[in-house]
Amino acid sequence: MRIGELAERAGTTTRALRYYESRGLLPARRDAQGHRSYDERDLRLLTQIRTLRDFGFELEETRPFVECLRAGHPEGDSCPASLGVYRRKLDQLDALIGELRAVREQVGAQLVRAEKAREALAADAGVPGGPEPRCELGGQQR
C-alpha cells in the first residue's frame, strides 16, 4: 500500500509517517516507481506507536516495542526492553500522582482557610452570608 492509504488506515498523517521513517521507526521501502511501499506489518507498527503515544509515551520510548515487533514477536511488549519502558513509565506516573496529591492537599487546605475567613467576616458583620468580598485586583465588589 502507498503512504496515503497507510496514513488513512492508521488514523495519522503522511507527514507523521515520513517523520517516523526519518527516526527509523518505520521502514523506508520503495517500489519500482520509487514510491514508498508499506504492508500490514507496517500498519501493526504504527498501531503500536499510536497506542503508546495515546498513553503518553514519548516517541523514542516506542522504539523497543517497534523493534520487538520487527524481530517477529507476536506483541510489541513481549521483549525485556519493552517491559523496562513500562516500568520506567509507571515510576514516572507514580511520581506525578504523588505531586498531584500534594497539590490537591494544598488547594483543599486553601479552600478550608478561605471558607473560615469568609465565615468570620460574615459573623463580624452580623449579616447572614456576610458582606461580599472585594476583588483585590480590580477594586470592584463581586
Coordinates of N, CA, C and O in Angstrom, one line a residue:
M1 N 0.8 -1.2 0.0 CA 0.0 0.0 0.0 C 0.9 1.2 0.0 O 2.0 1.2 0.4
R2 N 0.3 2.3 -0.5 CA 1.1 3.6 -0.5 C 0.9 4.4 0.8 O 0.1 4.0 1.6
I3 N 1.7 5.4 0.9 CA 1.7 6.2 2.1 C 0.4 6.8 2.5 O 0.0 6.8 3.7
G4 N -0.4 7.3 1.6 CA -1.7 7.9 1.9 C -2.6 6.9 2.4 O -3.4 7.1 3.4
E5 N -2.7 5.7 1.9 CA -3.5 4.6 2.4 C -3.1 4.2 3.8 O -4.0 4.0 4.6
L6 N -1.8 4.0 4.0 CA -1.4 3.6 5.3 C -1.7 4.7 6.3 O -2.2 4.4 7.4
A7 N -1.5 6.0 6.0 CA -1.9 7.0 6.9 C -3.3 7.0 7.2 O -3.7 7.1 8.4
E8 N -4.2 6.8 6.2 CA -5.6 6.8 6.5 C -6.0 5.6 7.4 O -6.8 5.7 8.3
R9 N -5.5 4.4 7.1 CA -5.8 3.3 7.8 C -5.3 3.3 9.3 O -5.9 2.8 10.2
A10 N -4.2 4.0 9.5 CA -3.6 4.2 10.8 C -4.2 5.4 11.6 O -3.9 5.5 12.7
G11 N -4.9 6.2 10.9 CA -5.5 7.4 11.5 C -4.5 8.4 11.8 O -4.5 9.1 12.9
T12 N -3.5 8.6 10.9 CA -2.5 9.6 11.1 C -2.3 10.4 9.8 O -3.1 10.2 8.9
T13 N -1.2 11.1 9.7 CA -0.9 11.9 8.5 C 0.3 11.3 7.8 O 1.2 10.6 8.4
T14 N 0.4 11.6 6.5 CA 1.6 11.2 5.8 C 2.8 11.9 6.3 O 3.9 11.3 6.3
R15 N 2.7 13.1 6.8 CA 3.8 13.9 7.4 C 4.3 13.1 8.6 O 5.5 12.9 8.8
A16 N 3.4 12.6 9.5 CA 3.8 11.8 10.6 C 4.6 10.5 10.2 O 5.6 10.1 10.8
L17 N 4.1 9.9 9.1 CA 4.7 8.7 8.6 C 6.2 9.0 8.1 O 7.1 8.2 8.4
R18 N 6.3 10.1 7.4 CA 7.6 10.4 7.0 C 8.6 10.7 8.2 O 9.7 10.4 8.1
Y19 N 8.0 11.3 9.2 CA 8.8 11.6 10.4 C 9.2 10.3 11.1 O 10.4 10.1 11.4
Y20 N 8.3 9.4 11.2 CA 8.6 8.1 11.8 C 9.7 7.4 11.0 O 10.6 6.7 11.5
E21 N 9.6 7.5 9.7 CA 10.6 6.9 8.8 C 12.0 7.6 9.1 O 13.0 6.9 9.2
S22 N 12.0 8.9 9.2 CA 13.3 9.6 9.4 C 13.9 9.2 10.8 O 15.1 9.3 10.9
R23 N 13.0 8.8 11.7 CA 13.5 8.4 13.0 C 13.9 6.9 13.1 O 14.3 6.4 14.1
G24 N 13.7 6.2 12.0 CA 14.0 4.8 12.0 C 13.0 3.9 12.6 O 13.2 2.7 12.8
L25 N 11.8 4.4 12.8 CA 10.7 3.6 13.4 C 9.9 2.9 12.4 O 9.2 1.9 12.6
L26 N 9.8 3.4 11.2 CA 9.1 2.9 10.1 C 10.0 2.6 8.9 O 10.8 3.4 8.6
P27 N 9.9 1.4 8.3 CA 10.9 1.1 7.3 C 10.6 2.0 6.0 O 9.5 2.4 5.8
A28 N 11.7 2.2 5.3 CA 11.7 3.0 4.1 C 11.8 2.2 2.9 O 12.9 2.2 2.2
R29 N 10.8 1.4 2.6 CA 10.9 0.6 1.3 C 10.3 1.4 0.2 O 9.3 2.1 0.4
R30 N 10.8 1.1 -1.0 CA 10.3 1.8 -2.2 C 10.0 0.8 -3.3 O 10.6 -0.3 -3.4
D31 N 8.9 1.1 -4.0 CA 8.6 0.2 -5.1 C 9.4 0.5 -6.4 O 10.2 1.4 -6.3
A32 N 9.1 -0.1 -7.5 CA 9.9 0.1 -8.7 C 9.8 1.5 -9.2 O 10.7 2.0 -9.9
Q33 N 8.7 2.2 -9.0 CA 8.5 3.6 -9.4 C 9.1 4.6 -8.4 O 9.0 5.8 -8.6
G34 N 9.6 4.1 -7.3 CA 10.2 5.0 -6.3 C 9.3 5.5 -5.2 O 9.6 6.3 -4.3
H35 N 8.0 5.0 -5.2 CA 7.0 5.3 -4.2 C 7.2 4.5 -2.9 O 7.6 3.3 -3.0
R36 N 7.0 5.1 -1.8 CA 7.0 4.4 -0.6 C 6.0 3.3 -0.6 O 4.9 3.4 -1.1
S37 N 6.4 2.1 -0.1 CA 5.5 0.9 -0.1 C 5.5 0.3 1.3 O 6.5 0.2 2.0
Y38 N 4.2 0.0 1.7 CA 4.0 -0.5 3.1 C 3.1 -1.7 3.0 O 2.4 -2.0 2.0
D39 N 3.1 -2.5 4.1 CA 2.3 -3.7 4.2 C 1.6 -3.7 5.6 O 1.7 -2.8 6.4
E40 N 0.9 -4.8 5.8 CA 0.2 -4.9 7.1 C 1.1 -4.9 8.3 O 0.7 -4.4 9.4
R41 N 2.3 -5.4 8.2 CA 3.3 -5.3 9.3 C 3.5 -3.9 9.7 O 3.7 -3.5 10.9
D42 N 3.6 -3.0 8.7 CA 3.9 -1.6 8.9 C 2.7 -1.0 9.6 O 2.8 -0.1 10.5
L43 N 1.5 -1.4 9.2 CA 0.3 -0.9 9.9 C 0.3 -1.3 11.4 O -0.1 -0.5 12.3
R44 N 0.7 -2.5 11.6 CA 0.9 -3.0 13.0 C 1.8 -2.2 13.8 O 1.6 -1.9 15.0
L45 N 3.0 -1.8 13.2 CA 4.0 -1.0 13.9 C 3.4 0.4 14.2 O 3.5 0.9 15.4
L46 N 2.6 0.9 13.3 CA 2.0 2.2 13.5 C 1.0 2.2 14.6 O 0.8 3.1 15.4
T47 N 0.2 1.1 14.6 CA -0.8 0.9 15.6 C -0.2 0.9 17.0 O -0.7 1.5 18.0
Q48 N 1.0 0.2 17.1 CA 1.7 0.1 18.4 C 2.2 1.5 18.8 O 2.0 1.9 19.9
I49 N 2.8 2.2 17.9 CA 3.3 3.5 18.1 C 2.2 4.5 18.6 O 2.3 5.1 19.6
R50 N 1.1 4.5 17.9 CA 0.0 5.4 18.2 C -0.7 5.0 19.5 O -1.0 5.9 20.3
T51 N -0.8 3.7 19.8 CA -1.4 3.3 21.1 C -0.5 3.9 22.3 O -1.0 4.4 23.2
L52 N 0.8 3.6 22.1 CA 1.7 4.1 23.2 C 1.7 5.6 23.3 O 1.7 6.2 24.4
R53 N 1.7 6.3 22.2 CA 1.7 7.8 22.2 C 0.4 8.3 22.9 O 0.4 9.2 23.6
D54 N -0.7 7.6 22.6 CA -2.0 8.0 23.2 C -1.9 7.8 24.7 O -2.6 8.5 25.5
F55 N -1.1 6.8 25.2 CA -0.9 6.6 26.6 C 0.1 7.6 27.3 O 0.4 7.5 28.4
G56 N 0.7 8.4 26.4 CA 1.6 9.4 27.0 C 3.1 9.1 26.8 O 3.9 9.8 27.4
F57 N 3.4 8.1 26.1 CA 4.8 7.7 25.9 C 5.4 8.6 24.8 O 4.8 9.0 23.9
E58 N 6.7 9.0 25.1 CA 7.4 9.8 24.1 C 7.7 8.9 22.9 O 7.8 7.7 23.0
L59 N 7.9 9.5 21.8 CA 8.2 8.8 20.5 C 9.3 7.8 20.7 O 9.3 6.6 20.3
E60 N 10.4 8.2 21.3 CA 11.6 7.4 21.4 C 11.3 6.2 22.4 O 11.9 5.1 22.2
E61 N 10.4 6.4 23.3 CA 10.0 5.3 24.2 C 9.3 4.1 23.4 O 9.2 3.0 24.0
T62 N 8.8 4.4 22.2 CA 8.1 3.4 21.5 C 9.1 2.4 20.7 O 8.7 1.4 20.3
R63 N 10.3 2.9 20.6 CA 11.3 2.1 19.8 C 11.5 0.7 20.3 O 11.4 -0.2 19.4
P64 N 11.6 0.3 21.6 CA 11.7 -1.1 21.9 C 10.5 -1.9 21.5 O 10.7 -3.1 21.2
F65 N 9.3 -1.3 21.5 CA 8.1 -2.1 21.2 C 8.1 -2.3 19.7 O 7.8 -3.4 19.2
V66 N 8.5 -1.3 18.9 CA 8.7 -1.5 17.4 C 9.7 -2.5 17.1 O 9.5 -3.4 16.2
E67 N 10.9 -2.4 17.7 CA 11.9 -3.4 17.5 C 11.5 -4.8 17.8 O 11.9 -5.8 17.2
C68 N 10.7 -4.9 18.9 CA 10.2 -6.2 19.3 C 9.3 -6.8 18.2 O 9.4 -8.0 17.9
L69 N 8.4 -6.0 17.7 CA 7.5 -6.5 16.6 C 8.4 -6.8 15.4 O 8.1 -7.8 14.7
R70 N 9.3 -6.0 15.0 CA 10.2 -6.2 13.8 C 10.9 -7.5 14.0 O 11.2 -8.2 13.0
A71 N 11.3 -7.9 15.2 CA 12.0 -9.1 15.5 C 11.1 -10.4 15.3 O 11.6 -11.5 15.5
G72 N 9.8 -10.2 15.1 CA 8.9 -11.3 14.9 C 8.1 -11.7 16.1 O 7.4 -12.7 16.0
H73 N 8.2 -11.0 17.2 CA 7.4 -11.3 18.3 C 5.9 -11.0 18.1 O 5.6 -10.0 17.4
P74 N 5.0 -11.7 18.7 CA 3.6 -11.5 18.4 C 3.1 -10.2 19.0 O 2.1 -9.6 18.5
E75 N 3.7 -9.7 20.0 CA 3.3 -8.4 20.6 C 4.5 -7.6 20.9 O 5.6 -8.1 21.1
G76 N 4.4 -6.3 20.8 CA 5.5 -5.4 21.0 C 6.0 -5.3 22.4 O 7.1 -4.8 22.6
D77 N 5.2 -5.8 23.3 CA 5.6 -5.7 24.7 C 6.1 -7.0 25.3 O 6.1 -7.2 26.5
S78 N 6.4 -8.0 24.4 CA 6.9 -9.3 24.9 C 8.4 -9.4 25.0 O 8.9 -10.5 25.2
C79 N 9.1 -8.3 24.8 CA 10.6 -8.3 24.9 C 11.0 -7.6 26.2 O 10.3 -6.6 26.7
P80 N 12.1 -7.9 26.8 CA 12.6 -7.3 28.0 C 12.8 -5.8 27.9 O 12.4 -5.1 28.9
A81 N 13.2 -5.3 26.8 CA 13.4 -3.8 26.7 C 12.0 -3.1 26.8 O 12.0 -2.0 27.4
S82 N 11.0 -3.7 26.2 CA 9.7 -3.1 26.3 C 9.2 -3.1 27.7 O 8.6 -2.1 28.2
L83 N 9.4 -4.2 28.4 CA 9.0 -4.2 29.8 C 9.7 -3.2 30.7 O 9.1 -2.6 31.6
G84 N 11.0 -2.9 30.4 CA 11.7 -1.9 31.1 C 11.1 -0.5 30.8 O 11.0 0.3 31.8
V85 N 10.6 -0.3 29.6 CA 10.0 1.0 29.3 C 8.7 1.1 30.1 O 8.4 2.2 30.7
Y86 N 7.9 0.1 30.2 CA 6.7 0.1 31.0 C 7.0 0.4 32.5 O 6.4 1.2 33.1
R87 N 8.1 -0.2 33.0 CA 8.4 0.0 34.4 C 8.8 1.5 34.6 O 8.4 2.1 35.6
R88 N 9.6 2.0 33.7 CA 10.0 3.4 33.9 C 8.8 4.4 33.8 O 8.7 5.3 34.5
K89 N 7.9 4.0 32.9 CA 6.7 4.9 32.7 C 5.8 4.8 34.0 O 5.3 5.8 34.4
L90 N 5.7 3.6 34.5 CA 4.9 3.5 35.8 C 5.6 4.3 36.9 O 4.9 5.0 37.7
D91 N 6.9 4.3 37.0 CA 7.6 5.1 38.0 C 7.3 6.6 37.8 O 7.0 7.3 38.8
Q92 N 7.3 7.0 36.5 CA 7.0 8.4 36.2 C 5.6 8.8 36.6 O 5.3 9.8 37.2
L93 N 4.7 7.9 36.3 CA 3.3 8.1 36.6 C 3.0 8.2 38.1 O 2.3 9.0 38.6
D94 N 3.7 7.3 38.8 CA 3.6 7.3 40.3 C 4.1 8.6 40.9 O 3.5 9.1 41.8
A95 N 5.2 9.1 40.4 CA 5.7 10.4 40.9 C 4.8 11.5 40.6 O 4.5 12.4 41.4
L96 N 4.2 11.5 39.4 CA 3.2 12.6 39.0 C 2.0 12.5 39.9 O 1.5 13.5 40.3
I97 N 1.5 11.3 40.2 CA 0.4 11.1 41.0 C 0.7 11.7 42.4 O -0.2 12.4 43.0
G98 N 1.9 11.4 42.9 CA 2.3 11.9 44.2 C 2.3 13.5 44.2 O 1.8 14.1 45.2
E99 N 2.8 14.0 43.2 CA 2.8 15.5 43.1 C 1.4 16.1 43.0 O 1.1 17.1 43.7
L100 N 0.6 15.4 42.2 CA -0.8 15.9 42.1 C -1.6 15.8 43.5 O -2.4 16.7 43.8
R101 N -1.3 14.7 44.2 CA -1.9 14.6 45.5 C -1.5 15.7 46.5 O -2.3 16.3 47.2
A102 N -0.2 16.1 46.4 CA 0.3 17.1 47.3 C -0.4 18.5 46.9 O -0.8 19.2 47.8
V103 N -0.5 18.7 45.6 CA -1.1 20.0 45.2 C -2.6 20.0 45.6 O -3.1 21.0 46.0
R104 N -3.3 18.8 45.4 CA -4.7 18.7 45.8 C -4.8 19.1 47.3 O -5.8 19.7 47.7
E105 N -3.9 18.5 48.1 CA -4.0 18.8 49.6 C -3.8 20.3 49.9 O -4.5 20.8 50.7
Q106 N -2.9 20.9 49.2 CA -2.7 22.3 49.4 C -3.9 23.2 48.9 O -4.3 24.1 49.6
V107 N -4.5 22.8 47.8 CA -5.7 23.5 47.3 C -6.8 23.3 48.3 O -7.6 24.2 48.7
G108 N -7.0 22.1 48.8 CA -8.0 21.8 49.8 C -7.8 22.6 51.1 O -8.8 23.1 51.6
A109 N -6.6 22.7 51.5 CA -6.3 23.5 52.7 C -6.6 25.0 52.5 O -7.2 25.7 53.4
Q110 N -6.3 25.5 51.3 CA -6.6 26.9 51.0 C -8.1 27.1 51.0 O -8.6 28.2 51.4
L111 N -8.8 26.2 50.4 CA -10.3 26.3 50.4 C -10.9 26.3 51.8 O -11.7 27.2 52.1
V112 N -10.4 25.5 52.7 CA -10.9 25.5 54.1 C -10.5 26.8 54.7 O -11.4 27.4 55.4
R113 N -9.3 27.3 54.5 CA -8.9 28.6 55.1 C -9.8 29.7 54.6 O -10.3 30.5 55.4
A114 N -10.1 29.7 53.3 CA -10.9 30.8 52.7 C -12.3 30.7 53.2 O -12.9 31.8 53.5
E115 N -12.9 29.5 53.3 CA -14.2 29.4 53.8 C -14.3 29.9 55.3 O -15.3 30.6 55.7
K116 N -13.3 29.5 56.1 CA -13.3 30.0 57.5 C -13.2 31.5 57.6 O -13.9 32.2 58.4
A117 N -12.4 32.1 56.7 CA -12.2 33.5 56.7 C -13.5 34.2 56.3 O -13.9 35.2 56.8
R118 N -14.2 33.7 55.3 CA -15.5 34.2 54.9 C -16.5 34.1 56.0 O -17.3 35.1 56.2
E119 N -16.6 33.0 56.7 CA -17.5 32.9 57.8 C -17.2 33.9 58.9 O -18.1 34.4 59.5
A120 N -15.9 34.1 59.2 CA -15.5 35.1 60.2 C -16.0 36.5 59.8 O -16.5 37.2 60.6
L121 N -15.8 36.8 58.5 CA -16.2 38.1 58.1 C -17.7 38.3 58.2 O -18.2 39.3 58.6
A122 N -18.4 37.2 57.9 CA -19.9 37.3 58.0 C -20.3 37.4 59.4 O -21.3 38.2 59.7
A123 N -19.7 36.7 60.3 CA -20.0 36.8 61.7 C -19.8 38.2 62.3 O -20.5 38.8 63.0
D124 N -18.6 38.8 61.9 CA -18.3 40.2 62.3 C -19.3 41.2 61.8 O -19.6 42.2 62.5
A125 N -19.8 41.0 60.6 CA -20.7 42.0 60.0 C -22.2 41.7 60.5 O -23.0 42.6 60.4
G126 N -22.4 40.6 61.1 CA -23.7 40.3 61.6 C -24.8 40.0 60.5 O -26.0 40.1 60.8
V127 N -24.3 39.8 59.3 CA -25.2 39.6 58.2 C -25.1 38.2 57.8 O -24.0 37.7 57.5
P128 N -26.2 37.5 57.6 CA -26.1 36.1 57.1 C -25.4 36.1 55.7 O -25.8 36.9 54.9
G129 N -24.4 35.3 55.6 CA -23.7 35.2 54.4 C -22.6 36.3 54.3 O -21.7 36.2 53.6
G130 N -22.7 37.3 55.1 CA -21.7 38.3 55.2 C -21.6 39.2 54.0 O -22.3 39.0 53.1
P131 N -20.8 40.2 54.2 CA -20.6 41.1 53.1 C -19.9 40.4 51.9 O -19.1 39.5 52.1
E132 N -20.2 40.9 50.7 CA -19.5 40.3 49.6 C -18.0 40.8 49.6 O -17.7 42.0 49.9
P133 N -17.1 39.9 49.4 CA -15.7 40.3 49.4 C -15.4 41.2 48.2 O -16.0 41.1 47.2
R134 N -14.4 42.1 48.5 CA -14.0 43.0 47.4 C -12.9 42.3 46.5 O -12.1 41.5 47.1
C135 N -13.0 42.5 45.3 CA -12.0 42.0 44.4 C -10.7 42.8 44.6 O -10.7 44.0 44.4
E136 N -9.7 42.1 45.1 CA -8.4 42.7 45.4 C -7.8 43.4 44.2 O -7.0 44.3 44.2
L137 N -7.9 42.7 43.0 CA -7.3 43.2 41.8 C -7.9 44.4 41.2 O -7.2 45.4 40.8
G138 N -9.2 44.4 41.1 CA -9.9 45.5 40.4 C -10.6 46.5 41.3 O -11.1 47.5 40.8
G139 N -10.6 46.2 42.6 CA -11.3 47.1 43.5 C -12.8 47.2 43.4 O -13.4 48.0 43.9
Q140 N -13.4 46.2 42.7 CA -14.8 46.1 42.5 C -15.4 45.1 43.4 O -14.8 44.1 43.8
Q141 N -16.7 45.3 43.7 CA -17.4 44.4 44.5 C -17.8 43.2 43.6 O -18.1 43.4 42.5
R142 N -17.8 42.0 44.2 CA -18.3 40.8 43.5 C -19.7 40.5 43.9 O -20.1 40.6 44.9

